[in-house]
Amino acid sequence: LNSAIKKGLLFNLLSAKDTLVRRKGSYHLFGLDFMIDDQLRVHFIEANGYPGFTWSRDFPTRQMVTEMFDLLIELHESPTAFEKMTQGDMYGGFELIYNELEDGCSEKMYDPCVDFAHFNKFEMKERAAKISEIHDTARRTRFRAKKRVEHDAKVAQQVCIDNNLPVSGSECSRLLKAERRKKFSIMFEKIQAWDTINQFVAGM
């Protein structure tokens, strides 16, 4: 959805780029409304040249306004400050989704019609379900990795307890480092042994 909304933003703003008037030292904040259907396809509804600001607990409006003024002041004081930013770079909560200076570095110019025209022909709900499966797998992987780290930490603490050492003391830390070096030495010897065997077999 986030990617589709960005495409919608670019489609609208770049299609109207030639009609927008640039005035030095000024800025304009637009508000764009989108609708999402039951297939998770994004549809543009309208653009507001003067969107209302409503203080909401569900959206950090005050933070957005503060960061916007910080950005404008910095840009006014140093006009070239953001020239090296590329698509995807962040300034607070603002993300750069298009940099017209990058068009000059590429043979392909951005065409909003080509990029967005056929976007909604895909069944986004089915795609979202597949992406959700991938995210669930990643979460399970991170959960198992976290549990493994916690288990290893408990095992390490038990080594210090078995040696009558305080877990948070420096002696415990030195003992654990020595244990790790010992394990790595054993692993390295095994790797060397297998490497020797492989070289011997390869030479037969």
PDB file of C-alpha atoms in Angstrom:
ATOM      1  CA  LEU A   1       0.000   0.000   0.000  1.00  0.00           C
ATOM      2  CA  ASN A   2       2.803   2.389   0.882  1.00  0.00           C
ATOM      3  CA  SER A   3       4.431   1.837  -2.517  1.00  0.00           C
ATOM      4  CA  ALA A   4       1.113   2.274  -4.355  1.00  0.00           C
ATOM      5  CA  ILE A   5       0.366   5.550  -2.563  1.00  0.00           C
ATOM      6  CA  LYS A   6       3.816   6.882  -3.482  1.00  0.00           C
ATOM      7  CA  LYS A   7       3.129   6.016  -7.120  1.00  0.00           C
ATOM      8  CA  GLY A   8      -0.156   7.891  -6.863  1.00  0.00           C
ATOM      9  CA  LEU A   9       1.600  10.929  -5.421  1.00  0.00           C
ATOM     10  CA  LEU A  10       4.157  10.975  -8.226  1.00  0.00           C
ATOM     11  CA  PHE A  11       1.475  10.421 -10.851  1.00  0.00           C
ATOM     12  CA  ASN A  12      -0.470  13.474  -9.684  1.00  0.00           C
ATOM     13  CA  LEU A  13       2.341  15.915  -8.897  1.00  0.00           C
ATOM     14  CA  LEU A  14       4.495  15.176 -11.942  1.00  0.00           C
ATOM     15  CA  SER A  15       1.523  15.217 -14.297  1.00  0.00           C
ATOM     16  CA  ALA A  16       0.825  18.761 -13.075  1.00  0.00           C
ATOM     17  CA  LYS A  17       4.486  19.799 -12.766  1.00  0.00           C
ATOM     18  CA  ASP A  18       4.394  22.208 -15.709  1.00  0.00           C
ATOM     19  CA  THR A  19       1.462  24.117 -14.194  1.00  0.00           C
ATOM     20  CA  LEU A  20       3.049  24.584 -10.766  1.00  0.00           C
ATOM     21  CA  VAL A  21       4.633  27.993 -10.242  1.00  0.00           C
ATOM     22  CA  ARG A  22       7.933  28.111  -8.373  1.00  0.00           C
ATOM     23  CA  ARG A  23       8.501  31.090  -6.123  1.00  0.00           C
ATOM     24  CA  LYS A  24      11.806  31.505  -4.332  1.00  0.00           C
ATOM     25  CA  GLY A  25      11.471  31.451  -0.558  1.00  0.00           C
ATOM     26  CA  SER A  26       7.980  29.944  -0.583  1.00  0.00           C
ATOM     27  CA  TYR A  27       6.536  26.464  -0.206  1.00  0.00           C
ATOM     28  CA  HIS A  28       3.212  24.701  -0.582  1.00  0.00           C
ATOM     29  CA  LEU A  29       1.878  21.741   1.344  1.00  0.00           C
ATOM     30  CA  PHE A  30      -0.633  19.559  -0.503  1.00  0.00           C
ATOM     31  CA  GLY A  31      -2.974  16.995   0.982  1.00  0.00           C
ATOM     32  CA  LEU A  32      -3.931  14.014  -1.192  1.00  0.00           C
ATOM     33  CA  ASP A  33      -6.806  11.647  -0.374  1.00  0.00           C
ATOM     34  CA  PHE A  34      -6.796   7.990  -1.394  1.00  0.00           C
ATOM     35  CA  MET A  35      -9.301   5.167  -1.151  1.00  0.00           C
ATOM     36  CA  ILE A  36      -8.425   1.469  -0.813  1.00  0.00           C
ATOM     37  CA  ASP A  37     -10.828  -1.140  -2.205  1.00  0.00           C
ATOM     38  CA  ASP A  38     -11.438  -4.712  -1.028  1.00  0.00           C
ATOM     39  CA  GLN A  39      -8.567  -5.945  -3.237  1.00  0.00           C
ATOM     40  CA  LEU A  40      -6.166  -3.483  -1.575  1.00  0.00           C
ATOM     41  CA  ARG A  41      -5.894  -1.435  -4.755  1.00  0.00           C
ATOM     42  CA  VAL A  42      -5.250   2.271  -4.255  1.00  0.00           C
ATOM     43  CA  HIS A  43      -7.515   4.863  -5.876  1.00  0.00           C
ATOM     44  CA  PHE A  44      -6.824   8.594  -5.892  1.00  0.00           C
ATOM     45  CA  ILE A  45      -9.828  10.715  -4.817  1.00  0.00           C
ATOM     46  CA  GLU A  46      -8.753  14.372  -4.650  1.00  0.00           C
ATOM     47  CA  ALA A  47      -5.933  16.775  -3.902  1.00  0.00           C
ATOM     48  CA  ASN A  48      -6.279  19.701  -1.515  1.00  0.00           C
ATOM     49  CA  GLY A  49      -4.167  22.794  -1.994  1.00  0.00           C
ATOM     50  CA  TYR A  50      -4.956  23.931   1.535  1.00  0.00           C
ATOM     51  CA  PRO A  51      -5.446  20.828   3.693  1.00  0.00           C
ATOM     52  CA  GLY A  52      -6.758  21.275   7.211  1.00  0.00           C
ATOM     53  CA  PHE A  53      -4.510  20.524  10.172  1.00  0.00           C
ATOM     54  CA  THR A  54      -6.256  18.482  12.829  1.00  0.00           C
ATOM     55  CA  TRP A  55      -4.375  17.627  15.996  1.00  0.00           C
ATOM     56  CA  SER A  56      -4.853  13.872  16.350  1.00  0.00           C
ATOM     57  CA  ARG A  57      -3.600  11.197  18.674  1.00  0.00           C
ATOM     58  CA  ASP A  58      -3.499   8.784  15.715  1.00  0.00           C
ATOM     59  CA  PHE A  59      -1.179  10.948  13.605  1.00  0.00           C
ATOM     60  CA  PRO A  60       1.801  13.054  14.780  1.00  0.00           C
ATOM     61  CA  THR A  61       0.577  16.284  13.172  1.00  0.00           C
ATOM     62  CA  ARG A  62       2.587  18.572  15.458  1.00  0.00           C
ATOM     63  CA  GLN A  63       5.770  16.611  14.726  1.00  0.00           C
ATOM     64  CA  MET A  64       5.076  16.813  10.979  1.00  0.00           C
ATOM     65  CA  VAL A  65       4.627  20.599  11.107  1.00  0.00           C
ATOM     66  CA  THR A  66       7.763  21.064  13.237  1.00  0.00           C
ATOM     67  CA  GLU A  67       9.899  18.908  10.916  1.00  0.00           C
ATOM     68  CA  MET A  68       8.460  20.688   7.872  1.00  0.00           C
ATOM     69  CA  PHE A  69       9.518  24.100   9.177  1.00  0.00           C
ATOM     70  CA  ASP A  70      12.962  22.735  10.146  1.00  0.00           C
ATOM     71  CA  LEU A  71      13.364  21.419   6.605  1.00  0.00           C
ATOM     72  CA  LEU A  72      12.272  24.712   5.043  1.00  0.00           C
ATOM     73  CA  ILE A  73      14.556  26.812   7.245  1.00  0.00           C
ATOM     74  CA  GLU A  74      17.549  24.598   6.481  1.00  0.00           C
ATOM     75  CA  LEU A  75      16.768  24.691   2.762  1.00  0.00           C
ATOM     76  CA  HIS A  76      16.405  28.494   2.853  1.00  0.00           C
ATOM     77  CA  GLU A  77      19.742  28.921   4.648  1.00  0.00           C
ATOM     78  CA  SER A  78      21.552  26.386   2.458  1.00  0.00           C
ATOM     79  CA  PRO A  79      19.801  25.943  -0.943  1.00  0.00           C
ATOM     80  CA  THR A  80      22.139  23.114  -2.033  1.00  0.00           C
ATOM     81  CA  ALA A  81      21.883  21.164   1.230  1.00  0.00           C
ATOM     82  CA  PHE A  82      19.644  18.456  -0.195  1.00  0.00           C
ATOM     83  CA  GLU A  83      21.020  18.142  -3.730  1.00  0.00           C
ATOM     84  CA  LYS A  84      22.842  14.903  -2.871  1.00  0.00           C
ATOM     85  CA  MET A  85      19.732  13.253  -1.451  1.00  0.00           C
ATOM     86  CA  THR A  86      18.411  10.348  -3.522  1.00  0.00           C
ATOM     87  CA  GLN A  87      15.097   8.551  -3.688  1.00  0.00           C
ATOM     88  CA  GLY A  88      14.317   6.918  -0.333  1.00  0.00           C
ATOM     89  CA  ASP A  89      16.392   9.301   1.812  1.00  0.00           C
ATOM     90  CA  MET A  90      14.661  10.625   4.926  1.00  0.00           C
ATOM     91  CA  TYR A  91      14.495  13.979   6.677  1.00  0.00           C
ATOM     92  CA  GLY A  92      12.727  13.296   9.954  1.00  0.00           C
ATOM     93  CA  GLY A  93       9.424  11.742   8.944  1.00  0.00           C
ATOM     94  CA  PHE A  94       9.624  13.084   5.368  1.00  0.00           C
ATOM     95  CA  GLU A  95      10.802  10.749   2.617  1.00  0.00           C
ATOM     96  CA  LEU A  96      12.185  11.878  -0.736  1.00  0.00           C
ATOM     97  CA  ILE A  97      10.273   9.900  -3.369  1.00  0.00           C
ATOM     98  CA  TYR A  98      11.515  11.839  -6.402  1.00  0.00           C
ATOM     99  CA  ASN A  99      14.533  13.988  -7.223  1.00  0.00           C
ATOM    100  CA  GLU A 100      14.412  15.706 -10.600  1.00  0.00           C
ATOM    101  CA  LEU A 101      18.203  16.125 -10.515  1.00  0.00           C
ATOM    102  CA  GLU A 102      18.501  12.326 -10.834  1.00  0.00           C
ATOM    103  CA  ASP A 103      16.734  12.430 -14.217  1.00  0.00           C
ATOM    104  CA  GLY A 104      19.845  14.022 -15.658  1.00  0.00           C
ATOM    105  CA  CYS A 105      21.944  11.081 -14.450  1.00  0.00           C
ATOM    106  CA  SER A 106      19.779   8.473 -16.161  1.00  0.00           C
ATOM    107  CA  GLU A 107      18.828   7.911 -19.785  1.00  0.00           C
ATOM    108  CA  LYS A 108      15.280   7.030 -18.646  1.00  0.00           C
ATOM    109  CA  MET A 109      13.126  10.007 -17.695  1.00  0.00           C
ATOM    110  CA  TYR A 110      10.353   9.436 -15.188  1.00  0.00           C
ATOM    111  CA  ASP A 111       6.991   9.038 -16.940  1.00  0.00           C
ATOM    112  CA  PRO A 112       4.086   8.979 -14.454  1.00  0.00           C
ATOM    113  CA  CYS A 113       1.646   7.612 -17.015  1.00  0.00           C
ATOM    114  CA  VAL A 114       3.835   4.633 -17.924  1.00  0.00           C
ATOM    115  CA  ASP A 115       4.731   3.932 -14.310  1.00  0.00           C
ATOM    116  CA  PHE A 116       1.200   4.094 -12.888  1.00  0.00           C
ATOM    117  CA  ALA A 117      -1.238   3.320 -15.719  1.00  0.00           C
ATOM    118  CA  HIS A 118      -1.397  -0.463 -15.236  1.00  0.00           C
ATOM    119  CA  PHE A 119      -0.645  -0.622 -11.527  1.00  0.00           C
ATOM    120  CA  ASN A 120      -4.212  -1.374 -10.368  1.00  0.00           C
ATOM    121  CA  LYS A 121      -4.783  -4.243 -12.787  1.00  0.00           C
ATOM    122  CA  PHE A 122      -3.076  -6.621 -10.339  1.00  0.00           C
ATOM    123  CA  GLU A 123      -4.917  -8.459  -7.565  1.00  0.00           C
ATOM    124  CA  MET A 124      -3.193  -6.716  -4.692  1.00  0.00           C
ATOM    125  CA  LYS A 125      -5.033  -8.697  -1.986  1.00  0.00           C
ATOM    126  CA  GLU A 126      -3.523 -11.965  -3.213  1.00  0.00           C
ATOM    127  CA  ARG A 127      -0.086 -10.369  -3.418  1.00  0.00           C
ATOM    128  CA  ALA A 128      -0.473  -8.892   0.055  1.00  0.00           C
ATOM    129  CA  ALA A 129      -1.294 -12.357   1.437  1.00  0.00           C
ATOM    130  CA  LYS A 130       1.928 -13.769  -0.048  1.00  0.00           C
ATOM    131  CA  ILE A 131       3.962 -10.867   1.330  1.00  0.00           C
ATOM    132  CA  SER A 132       2.326 -11.396   4.723  1.00  0.00           C
ATOM    133  CA  GLU A 133       3.509 -15.024   4.673  1.00  0.00           C
ATOM    134  CA  ILE A 134       7.063 -13.835   4.019  1.00  0.00           C
ATOM    135  CA  HIS A 135       6.832 -11.312   6.879  1.00  0.00           C
ATOM    136  CA  ASP A 136       5.462 -14.023   9.214  1.00  0.00           C
ATOM    137  CA  THR A 137       8.395 -16.261   8.290  1.00  0.00           C
ATOM    138  CA  ALA A 138      10.825 -13.423   9.005  1.00  0.00           C
ATOM    139  CA  ARG A 139       9.186 -12.757  12.379  1.00  0.00           C
ATOM    140  CA  ARG A 140       9.443 -16.455  13.305  1.00  0.00           C
ATOM    141  CA  THR A 141      13.093 -16.460  12.252  1.00  0.00           C
ATOM    142  CA  ARG A 142      13.815 -13.395  14.410  1.00  0.00           C
ATOM    143  CA  PHE A 143      11.931 -14.994  17.312  1.00  0.00           C
ATOM    144  CA  ARG A 144      14.002 -18.180  17.075  1.00  0.00           C
ATOM    145  CA  ALA A 145      17.208 -16.132  16.815  1.00  0.00           C
ATOM    146  CA  LYS A 146      16.203 -14.122  19.918  1.00  0.00           C
ATOM    147  CA  LYS A 147      15.462 -17.308  21.853  1.00  0.00           C
ATOM    148  CA  ARG A 148      18.815 -18.731  20.763  1.00  0.00           C
ATOM    149  CA  VAL A 149      20.620 -15.620  22.052  1.00  0.00           C
ATOM    150  CA  GLU A 150      18.742 -15.853  25.365  1.00  0.00           C
ATOM    151  CA  HIS A 151      19.595 -19.565  25.647  1.00  0.00           C
ATOM    152  CA  ASP A 152      23.290 -18.926  24.921  1.00  0.00           C
ATOM    153  CA  ALA A 153      23.314 -16.148  27.543  1.00  0.00           C
ATOM    154  CA  LYS A 154      21.868 -18.517  30.164  1.00  0.00           C
ATOM    155  CA  VAL A 155      24.429 -21.186  29.279  1.00  0.00           C
ATOM    156  CA  ALA A 156      27.215 -18.611  29.586  1.00  0.00           C
ATOM    157  CA  GLN A 157      25.914 -17.462  32.980  1.00  0.00           C
ATOM    158  CA  GLN A 158      25.788 -21.066  34.158  1.00  0.00           C
ATOM    159  CA  VAL A 159      29.493 -21.482  33.302  1.00  0.00           C
ATOM    160  CA  CYS A 160      30.325 -18.640  35.709  1.00  0.00           C
ATOM    161  CA  ILE A 161      27.991 -20.023  38.377  1.00  0.00           C
ATOM    162  CA  ASP A 162      29.623 -23.462  38.113  1.00  0.00           C
ATOM    163  CA  ASN A 163      32.994 -21.782  38.680  1.00  0.00           C
ATOM    164  CA  ASN A 164      31.680 -19.831  41.711  1.00  0.00           C
ATOM    165  CA  LEU A 165      32.092 -16.479  39.917  1.00  0.00           C
ATOM    166  CA  PRO A 166      29.654 -13.538  40.053  1.00  0.00           C
ATOM    167  CA  VAL A 167      27.841 -13.310  36.717  1.00  0.00           C
ATOM    168  CA  SER A 168      28.325  -9.534  36.394  1.00  0.00           C
ATOM    169  CA  GLY A 169      31.992  -9.547  37.437  1.00  0.00           C
ATOM    170  CA  SER A 170      35.078  -9.039  35.300  1.00  0.00           C
ATOM    171  CA  GLU A 171      36.395 -12.518  36.139  1.00  0.00           C
ATOM    172  CA  CYS A 172      33.240 -14.032  34.641  1.00  0.00           C
ATOM    173  CA  SER A 173      33.752 -11.958  31.498  1.00  0.00           C
ATOM    174  CA  ARG A 174      37.355 -13.171  31.146  1.00  0.00           C
ATOM    175  CA  LEU A 175      36.262 -16.793  31.664  1.00  0.00           C
ATOM    176  CA  LEU A 176      33.589 -16.508  28.945  1.00  0.00           C
ATOM    177  CA  LYS A 177      36.103 -14.987  26.521  1.00  0.00           C
ATOM    178  CA  ALA A 178      38.460 -17.867  27.212  1.00  0.00           C
ATOM    179  CA  GLU A 179      35.631 -20.355  26.619  1.00  0.00           C
ATOM    180  CA  ARG A 180      34.769 -18.695  23.310  1.00  0.00           C
ATOM    181  CA  ARG A 181      38.405 -18.761  22.192  1.00  0.00           C
ATOM    182  CA  LYS A 182      38.549 -22.442  23.084  1.00  0.00           C
ATOM    183  CA  LYS A 183      35.418 -23.205  21.038  1.00  0.00           C
ATOM    184  CA  PHE A 184      36.738 -21.229  18.053  1.00  0.00           C
ATOM    185  CA  SER A 185      40.079 -23.071  18.249  1.00  0.00           C
ATOM    186  CA  ILE A 186      38.301 -26.424  18.174  1.00  0.00           C
ATOM    187  CA  MET A 187      36.121 -25.311  15.229  1.00  0.00           C
ATOM    188  CA  PHE A 188      39.178 -23.999  13.359  1.00  0.00           C
ATOM    189  CA  GLU A 189      41.044 -27.300  13.885  1.00  0.00           C
ATOM    190  CA  LYS A 190      38.049 -29.208  12.504  1.00  0.00           C
ATOM    191  CA  ILE A 191      37.888 -26.911   9.472  1.00  0.00           C
ATOM    192  CA  GLN A 192      41.604 -27.381   8.837  1.00  0.00           C
ATOM    193  CA  ALA A 193      41.209 -31.147   9.167  1.00  0.00           C
ATOM    194  CA  TRP A 194      38.370 -31.207   6.628  1.00  0.00           C
ATOM    195  CA  ASP A 195      40.369 -28.961   4.293  1.00  0.00           C
ATOM    196  CA  THR A 196      43.292 -31.381   4.462  1.00  0.00           C
ATOM    197  CA  ILE A 197      40.986 -34.326   3.716  1.00  0.00           C
ATOM    198  CA  ASN A 198      39.419 -32.495   0.769  1.00  0.00           C
ATOM    199  CA  GLN A 199      42.836 -31.647  -0.672  1.00  0.00           C
ATOM    200  CA  PHE A 200      43.920 -35.274  -0.280  1.00  0.00           C
ATOM    201  CA  VAL A 201      40.773 -36.588  -1.988  1.00  0.00           C
ATOM    202  CA  ALA A 202      41.072 -34.009  -4.781  1.00  0.00           C
ATOM    203  CA  GLY A 203      44.655 -35.159  -5.443  1.00  0.00           C
ATOM    204  CA  MET A 204      43.755 -38.859  -5.743  1.00  0.00           C
TER     205      MET A 204
END
